[in-house]
């Protein structure tokens, strides 16, 4: 039993090139120098810092590493043996002493994959919201600069408008800083704040 499990692992590793598997699951390795690179799916990676070698990967950002089975297991949140079965199925590698997955096992794998896809979607929606909020605040910032220029010498009547423009612009710049430099929590906070702020201003 133990031997056949080891055989399965070796067989999968020998049959499926890592870079091919990574491509198959929707990531886009780019060739740079001797190796392929991708943006690491295991941390918030801005530039490709995960190197794909012949049979292993290593992320210079977060230290994630392993072989094709480790990659698929971690990427889809599967047990190593489940990753072996998944790879075997996706790449048509017949396993020794092949047995079909039970309904229960298949269901479990499907659930985890669905969960992973939902998480990816949530994260992508979040990134989109951050981009949109950032663009919106930049536009607004520009607008307030114009307003302030137009009222360069505020008379009494315009004074409150001028003060408000200054105040709003401080707030906008604070938000822009957080969107650029902040962590995920900060960005979430700004996206929500701006949403509320827009509502309160009826913008
Ligand atoms: Zn990483």
Short mmCIF file of C-alpha atoms and ligand atoms in Angstrom, two decimals:
data_model
loop_
_atom_site.label_atom_id
_atom_site.label_comp_id
_atom_site.label_asym_id
_atom_site.label_seq_id
_atom_site.Cartn_x
_atom_site.Cartn_y
_atom_site.Cartn_z
CA UNK A 1 0.00 0.00 0.00
CA UNK A 2 2.71 2.45 1.03
CA UNK A 3 4.85 1.40 -1.92
CA UNK A 4 2.09 1.94 -4.43
CA UNK A 5 1.49 5.40 -2.99
CA UNK A 6 5.16 6.28 -3.44
CA UNK A 7 5.05 4.91 -6.97
CA UNK A 8 2.12 7.15 -7.81
CA UNK A 9 4.00 10.22 -6.61
CA UNK A 10 7.11 9.34 -8.58
CA UNK A 11 5.13 8.50 -11.68
CA UNK A 12 3.29 11.81 -11.62
CA UNK A 13 6.47 13.81 -11.02
CA UNK A 14 8.22 12.00 -13.87
CA UNK A 15 5.30 12.30 -16.29
CA UNK A 16 4.20 15.91 -15.92
CA UNK A 17 6.61 18.81 -16.44
CA UNK A 18 6.02 21.40 -13.73
CA UNK A 19 5.87 24.35 -16.11
CA UNK A 20 3.25 22.57 -18.21
CA UNK A 21 1.07 21.89 -15.18
CA UNK A 22 1.32 25.50 -14.04
CA UNK A 23 0.27 26.67 -17.49
CA UNK A 24 -2.56 24.14 -17.59
CA UNK A 25 -4.04 25.56 -14.39
CA UNK A 26 -4.28 29.02 -15.90
CA UNK A 27 -1.09 30.75 -14.79
CA UNK A 28 1.22 32.33 -17.33
CA UNK A 29 4.89 31.46 -16.93
CA UNK A 30 7.30 33.75 -18.74
CA UNK A 31 10.76 32.67 -19.79
CA UNK A 32 13.49 34.85 -18.39
CA UNK A 33 17.05 33.61 -18.59
CA UNK A 34 17.25 29.92 -17.92
CA UNK A 35 13.98 29.58 -16.06
CA UNK A 36 10.32 30.37 -16.23
CA UNK A 37 8.76 32.79 -13.75
CA UNK A 38 5.25 33.56 -12.54
CA UNK A 39 3.66 35.93 -10.09
CA UNK A 40 3.52 33.80 -6.97
CA UNK A 41 -0.05 32.67 -6.22
CA UNK A 42 0.90 32.03 -2.59
CA UNK A 43 1.57 35.62 -1.58
CA UNK A 44 0.58 39.05 -2.82
CA UNK A 45 3.16 39.18 -5.60
CA UNK A 46 3.56 42.32 -7.71
CA UNK A 47 6.35 41.08 -9.96
CA UNK A 48 7.00 37.47 -10.93
CA UNK A 49 9.17 36.14 -8.11
CA UNK A 50 8.37 32.44 -8.28
CA UNK A 51 10.99 30.57 -10.29
CA UNK A 52 10.03 27.37 -12.07
CA UNK A 53 12.90 24.95 -12.43
CA UNK A 54 12.84 21.60 -14.21
CA UNK A 55 11.21 19.69 -11.36
CA UNK A 56 10.71 22.21 -8.60
CA UNK A 57 9.67 25.76 -7.87
CA UNK A 58 10.91 28.36 -5.45
CA UNK A 59 9.40 31.73 -4.55
CA UNK A 60 11.96 34.38 -3.67
CA UNK A 61 9.19 36.43 -2.07
CA UNK A 62 7.60 34.03 0.41
CA UNK A 63 9.81 30.96 0.25
CA UNK A 64 7.10 28.64 -1.11
CA UNK A 65 8.76 25.67 -2.75
CA UNK A 66 8.23 22.09 -3.82
CA UNK A 67 7.47 19.92 -6.82
CA UNK A 68 4.51 19.65 -9.18
CA UNK A 69 2.42 17.78 -6.59
CA UNK A 70 3.19 20.32 -3.86
CA UNK A 71 2.26 23.12 -6.23
CA UNK A 72 -1.11 21.67 -7.21
CA UNK A 73 -1.87 20.59 -3.63
CA UNK A 74 -1.20 24.05 -2.30
CA UNK A 75 -2.81 25.89 -5.19
CA UNK A 76 -6.09 23.98 -4.89
CA UNK A 77 -5.83 23.32 -1.17
CA UNK A 78 -5.69 19.53 -1.66
CA UNK A 79 -3.98 16.74 0.23
CA UNK A 80 -0.86 15.53 -1.65
CA UNK A 81 -2.56 12.28 -2.66
CA UNK A 82 -5.61 14.18 -3.89
CA UNK A 83 -3.29 16.35 -5.97
CA UNK A 84 -1.79 13.20 -7.46
CA UNK A 85 -5.24 11.99 -8.50
CA UNK A 86 -6.16 15.35 -9.88
CA UNK A 87 -2.96 15.57 -11.95
CA UNK A 88 -3.42 11.99 -13.15
CA UNK A 89 -6.92 12.80 -14.31
CA UNK A 90 -6.08 16.14 -15.94
CA UNK A 91 -2.99 14.81 -17.75
CA UNK A 92 -4.29 11.33 -18.51
CA UNK A 93 -1.55 9.56 -16.61
CA UNK A 94 -2.67 6.00 -15.81
CA UNK A 95 -1.77 5.22 -12.22
CA UNK A 96 -0.55 1.82 -11.05
CA UNK A 97 -3.26 -0.22 -9.33
CA UNK A 98 -5.59 2.42 -10.53
CA UNK A 99 -8.73 2.82 -8.59
CA UNK A 100 -11.50 5.23 -9.27
CA UNK A 101 -12.06 8.02 -6.79
CA UNK A 102 -15.08 7.42 -4.61
CA UNK A 103 -17.99 9.79 -5.03
CA UNK A 104 -17.18 11.26 -1.63
CA UNK A 105 -13.54 11.95 -2.60
CA UNK A 106 -14.54 13.52 -5.90
CA UNK A 107 -17.07 15.72 -4.15
CA UNK A 108 -14.50 16.87 -1.63
CA UNK A 109 -12.02 17.79 -4.36
CA UNK A 110 -14.69 19.62 -6.35
CA UNK A 111 -15.72 21.58 -3.27
CA UNK A 112 -12.19 22.73 -2.57
CA UNK A 113 -11.67 23.76 -6.18
CA UNK A 114 -14.91 25.71 -6.16
CA UNK A 115 -13.92 27.37 -2.91
CA UNK A 116 -10.56 28.32 -4.37
CA UNK A 117 -12.23 29.79 -7.47
CA UNK A 118 -14.61 31.81 -5.29
CA UNK A 119 -11.70 33.13 -3.25
CA UNK A 120 -9.89 34.10 -6.45
CA UNK A 121 -12.97 35.92 -7.69
CA UNK A 122 -13.39 37.81 -4.42
CA UNK A 123 -9.76 38.83 -4.50
CA UNK A 124 -9.95 39.98 -8.14
CA UNK A 125 -13.11 41.97 -7.39
CA UNK A 126 -11.27 43.59 -4.51
CA UNK A 127 -8.30 44.54 -6.72
CA UNK A 128 -10.72 46.02 -9.24
CA UNK A 129 -12.48 48.05 -6.53
CA UNK A 130 -9.10 49.37 -5.34
CA UNK A 131 -8.19 50.46 -8.89
CA UNK A 132 -11.54 52.14 -9.44
CA UNK A 133 -11.41 53.92 -6.09
CA UNK A 134 -7.90 55.11 -6.83
CA UNK A 135 -8.87 56.52 -10.25
CA UNK A 136 -11.93 58.16 -8.76
CA UNK A 137 -9.94 59.84 -5.98
CA UNK A 138 -7.31 61.08 -8.45
CA UNK A 139 -10.01 62.73 -10.53
CA UNK A 140 -11.55 64.27 -7.45
CA UNK A 141 -8.18 65.51 -6.27
CA UNK A 142 -7.67 67.19 -9.62
CA UNK A 143 -11.11 68.78 -9.41
CA UNK A 144 -10.46 70.23 -5.94
CA UNK A 145 -7.14 71.65 -7.11
CA UNK A 146 -9.02 73.46 -9.87
CA UNK A 147 -11.63 74.73 -7.42
CA UNK A 148 -8.91 76.06 -5.13
CA UNK A 149 -7.16 77.75 -8.04
CA UNK A 150 -10.42 79.36 -9.13
CA UNK A 151 -10.87 80.79 -5.62
CA UNK A 152 -7.24 81.79 -5.20
CA UNK A 153 -8.15 84.85 -3.15
CA UNK A 154 -11.17 83.76 -1.22
CA UNK A 155 -13.63 86.48 -0.41
CA UNK A 156 -15.88 86.08 2.61
CA UNK A 157 -18.60 84.42 0.60
CA UNK A 158 -16.28 81.84 -0.90
CA UNK A 159 -14.21 81.24 2.20
CA UNK A 160 -16.23 78.28 3.47
CA UNK A 161 -16.09 76.67 0.03
CA UNK A 162 -12.33 77.15 -0.04
CA UNK A 163 -11.87 75.67 3.42
CA UNK A 164 -14.03 72.73 2.50
CA UNK A 165 -12.01 72.10 -0.66
CA UNK A 166 -8.79 72.12 1.39
CA UNK A 167 -10.26 69.80 3.96
CA UNK A 168 -11.62 67.35 1.38
CA UNK A 169 -8.35 67.36 -0.48
CA UNK A 170 -6.42 66.45 2.67
CA UNK A 171 -8.75 63.53 3.19
CA UNK A 172 -8.45 62.44 -0.45
CA UNK A 173 -4.66 62.53 -0.28
CA UNK A 174 -4.72 60.51 2.93
CA UNK A 175 -6.86 57.88 1.19
CA UNK A 176 -4.65 57.87 -1.90
CA UNK A 177 -1.58 57.27 0.30
CA UNK A 178 -3.30 54.33 1.98
CA UNK A 179 -4.30 52.84 -1.37
CA UNK A 180 -0.72 53.09 -2.60
CA UNK A 181 1.23 52.17 0.50
CA UNK A 182 -1.23 50.45 2.82
CA UNK A 183 -1.80 46.77 3.47
CA UNK A 184 -4.89 44.85 2.42
CA UNK A 185 -6.82 45.97 5.53
CA UNK A 186 -6.04 49.63 4.79
CA UNK A 187 -7.18 49.27 1.20
CA UNK A 188 -10.40 47.53 2.23
CA UNK A 189 -10.98 50.35 4.70
CA UNK A 190 -10.52 53.05 2.04
CA UNK A 191 -12.76 51.31 -0.51
CA UNK A 192 -15.53 51.16 2.13
CA UNK A 193 -14.94 54.71 3.40
CA UNK A 194 -15.09 56.15 -0.11
CA UNK A 195 -18.28 54.21 -0.80
CA UNK A 196 -19.90 55.73 2.33
CA UNK A 197 -18.48 59.14 1.55
CA UNK A 198 -19.95 59.08 -1.96
CA UNK A 199 -23.33 58.12 -0.51
CA UNK A 200 -23.22 60.94 2.04
CA UNK A 201 -22.29 63.47 -0.67
CA UNK A 202 -24.86 61.94 -3.03
CA UNK A 203 -22.17 61.73 -5.72
ZN1 LIG B 1 5.48 33.62 -2.95
#
